[in-house]
mmCIF file of C-alpha atoms in Angstrom:
data_model
loop_
_atom_site.group_PDB
_atom_site.id
_atom_site.type_symbol
_atom_site.label_atom_id
_atom_site.label_comp_id
_atom_site.label_asym_id
_atom_site.label_seq_id
_atom_site.Cartn_x
_atom_site.Cartn_y
_atom_site.Cartn_z
ATOM 1 C CA UNK A 26 10.199 -5.113 74.983
ATOM 2 C CA UNK A 27 8.027 -4.434 71.936
ATOM 3 C CA UNK A 28 10.335 -1.885 70.234
ATOM 4 C CA UNK A 29 13.388 -4.730 70.314
ATOM 5 C CA UNK A 30 11.444 -7.759 69.815
ATOM 6 C CA UNK A 31 9.320 -6.077 66.974
ATOM 7 C CA UNK A 32 12.670 -5.689 64.813
ATOM 8 C CA UNK A 33 12.494 -9.167 63.169
ATOM 9 C CA UNK A 34 8.994 -10.217 64.044
ATOM 10 C CA UNK A 35 5.620 -8.771 64.877
ATOM 11 C CA UNK A 36 3.833 -11.943 65.272
ATOM 12 C CA UNK A 37 5.374 -13.212 68.937
ATOM 13 C CA UNK A 38 4.920 -10.043 70.409
ATOM 14 C CA UNK A 39 1.359 -9.566 69.358
ATOM 15 C CA UNK A 40 0.317 -13.189 70.321
ATOM 16 C CA UNK A 41 1.645 -12.582 73.700
ATOM 17 C CA UNK A 42 0.327 -9.089 74.037
ATOM 18 C CA UNK A 43 -3.161 -10.381 73.049
ATOM 19 C CA UNK A 44 -3.180 -13.596 75.337
ATOM 20 C CA UNK A 45 -1.950 -11.202 78.120
ATOM 21 C CA UNK A 46 -5.189 -9.044 77.271
ATOM 22 C CA UNK A 47 -7.626 -12.019 77.118
ATOM 23 C CA UNK A 48 -6.225 -13.270 80.548
ATOM 24 C CA UNK A 49 -7.057 -10.131 82.208
ATOM 25 C CA UNK A 50 -3.476 -8.846 82.949
ATOM 26 C CA UNK A 51 -2.790 -6.223 80.226
ATOM 27 C CA UNK A 52 -5.392 -3.307 79.442
ATOM 28 C CA UNK A 53 -6.371 -2.592 75.913
ATOM 29 C CA UNK A 54 -4.089 0.690 75.635
ATOM 30 C CA UNK A 55 -1.141 -1.194 76.753
ATOM 31 C CA UNK A 56 -1.498 -3.970 74.194
ATOM 32 C CA UNK A 57 -2.280 -1.499 71.605
ATOM 33 C CA UNK A 58 0.855 0.386 72.158
ATOM 34 C CA UNK A 59 3.067 -2.493 72.237
ATOM 35 C CA UNK A 60 1.488 -3.681 69.146
ATOM 36 C CA UNK A 61 1.838 -0.116 67.377
ATOM 37 C CA UNK A 62 5.694 0.027 68.606
ATOM 38 C CA UNK A 63 6.474 -3.514 67.355
ATOM 39 C CA UNK A 64 5.107 -2.866 64.031
ATOM 40 C CA UNK A 65 6.991 0.756 63.893
ATOM 41 C CA UNK A 66 10.229 -0.811 65.069
ATOM 42 C CA UNK A 67 9.697 -3.702 62.395
ATOM 43 C CA UNK A 68 8.724 -0.933 59.467
ATOM 44 C CA UNK A 69 12.170 0.993 60.497
ATOM 45 C CA UNK A 70 13.922 -2.136 60.611
ATOM 46 C CA UNK A 71 12.990 -2.955 56.841
ATOM 47 C CA UNK A 72 13.353 0.004 55.958
ATOM 48 C CA UNK A 73 17.180 0.355 57.286
ATOM 49 C CA UNK A 74 17.779 -3.097 55.071
ATOM 50 C CA UNK A 75 16.609 -1.365 52.264
ATOM 51 C CA UNK A 76 18.847 1.187 52.435
ATOM 52 C CA UNK A 77 21.800 -0.786 53.316
ATOM 53 C CA UNK A 78 21.348 -3.565 50.637
ATOM 54 C CA UNK A 79 19.474 -1.819 48.056
ATOM 55 C CA UNK A 80 20.967 1.369 46.988
ATOM 56 C CA UNK A 81 19.604 4.960 46.499
ATOM 57 C CA UNK A 82 17.173 4.082 43.803
ATOM 58 C CA UNK A 83 15.167 1.734 45.569
ATOM 59 C CA UNK A 84 15.413 4.053 48.777
ATOM 60 C CA UNK A 85 13.865 6.874 46.987
ATOM 61 C CA UNK A 86 11.158 4.470 45.560
ATOM 62 C CA UNK A 87 10.452 3.139 48.755
ATOM 63 C CA UNK A 88 10.609 6.018 51.057
ATOM 64 C CA UNK A 89 7.287 7.529 50.650
ATOM 65 C CA UNK A 90 5.376 4.315 51.766
ATOM 66 C CA UNK A 91 7.530 3.657 54.360
ATOM 67 C CA UNK A 92 7.017 7.352 55.578
ATOM 68 C CA UNK A 93 3.288 7.020 55.432
ATOM 69 C CA UNK A 94 3.161 3.819 57.014
ATOM 70 C CA UNK A 95 5.200 5.380 59.922
ATOM 71 C CA UNK A 96 3.104 8.454 60.148
ATOM 72 C CA UNK A 97 -0.189 6.654 60.165
ATOM 73 C CA UNK A 98 1.292 4.285 63.173
ATOM 74 C CA UNK A 99 2.594 7.337 65.135
ATOM 75 C CA UNK A 100 -0.886 9.338 64.260
ATOM 76 C CA UNK A 101 -3.029 6.160 65.257
ATOM 77 C CA UNK A 102 -1.202 5.834 68.385
ATOM 78 C CA UNK A 103 -1.851 9.750 69.262
ATOM 79 C CA UNK A 104 -5.787 9.091 68.619
ATOM 80 C CA UNK A 105 -5.618 6.206 70.932
ATOM 81 C CA UNK A 106 -3.787 7.880 73.497
ATOM 82 C CA UNK A 107 -6.358 10.736 73.587
ATOM 83 C CA UNK A 108 -9.228 8.646 73.984
#
């Protein structure tokens, strides 16, 4: 659900996950994972929009930042899952 809902909007899944955590219905690891997956799907969606509308030059200029952001999210999830 987080991957699909994060495509266009991360706020909704974040608020829902935090509310569920506050109510004691979701553990912190689940909330963290859901938000990270929503952010990752949102980042990839935005990069695909740049790729389809912006052309090769813009993709080359934006790719390093999007790659660093995505790598940071994945590495952060790996660290959190190890705790």
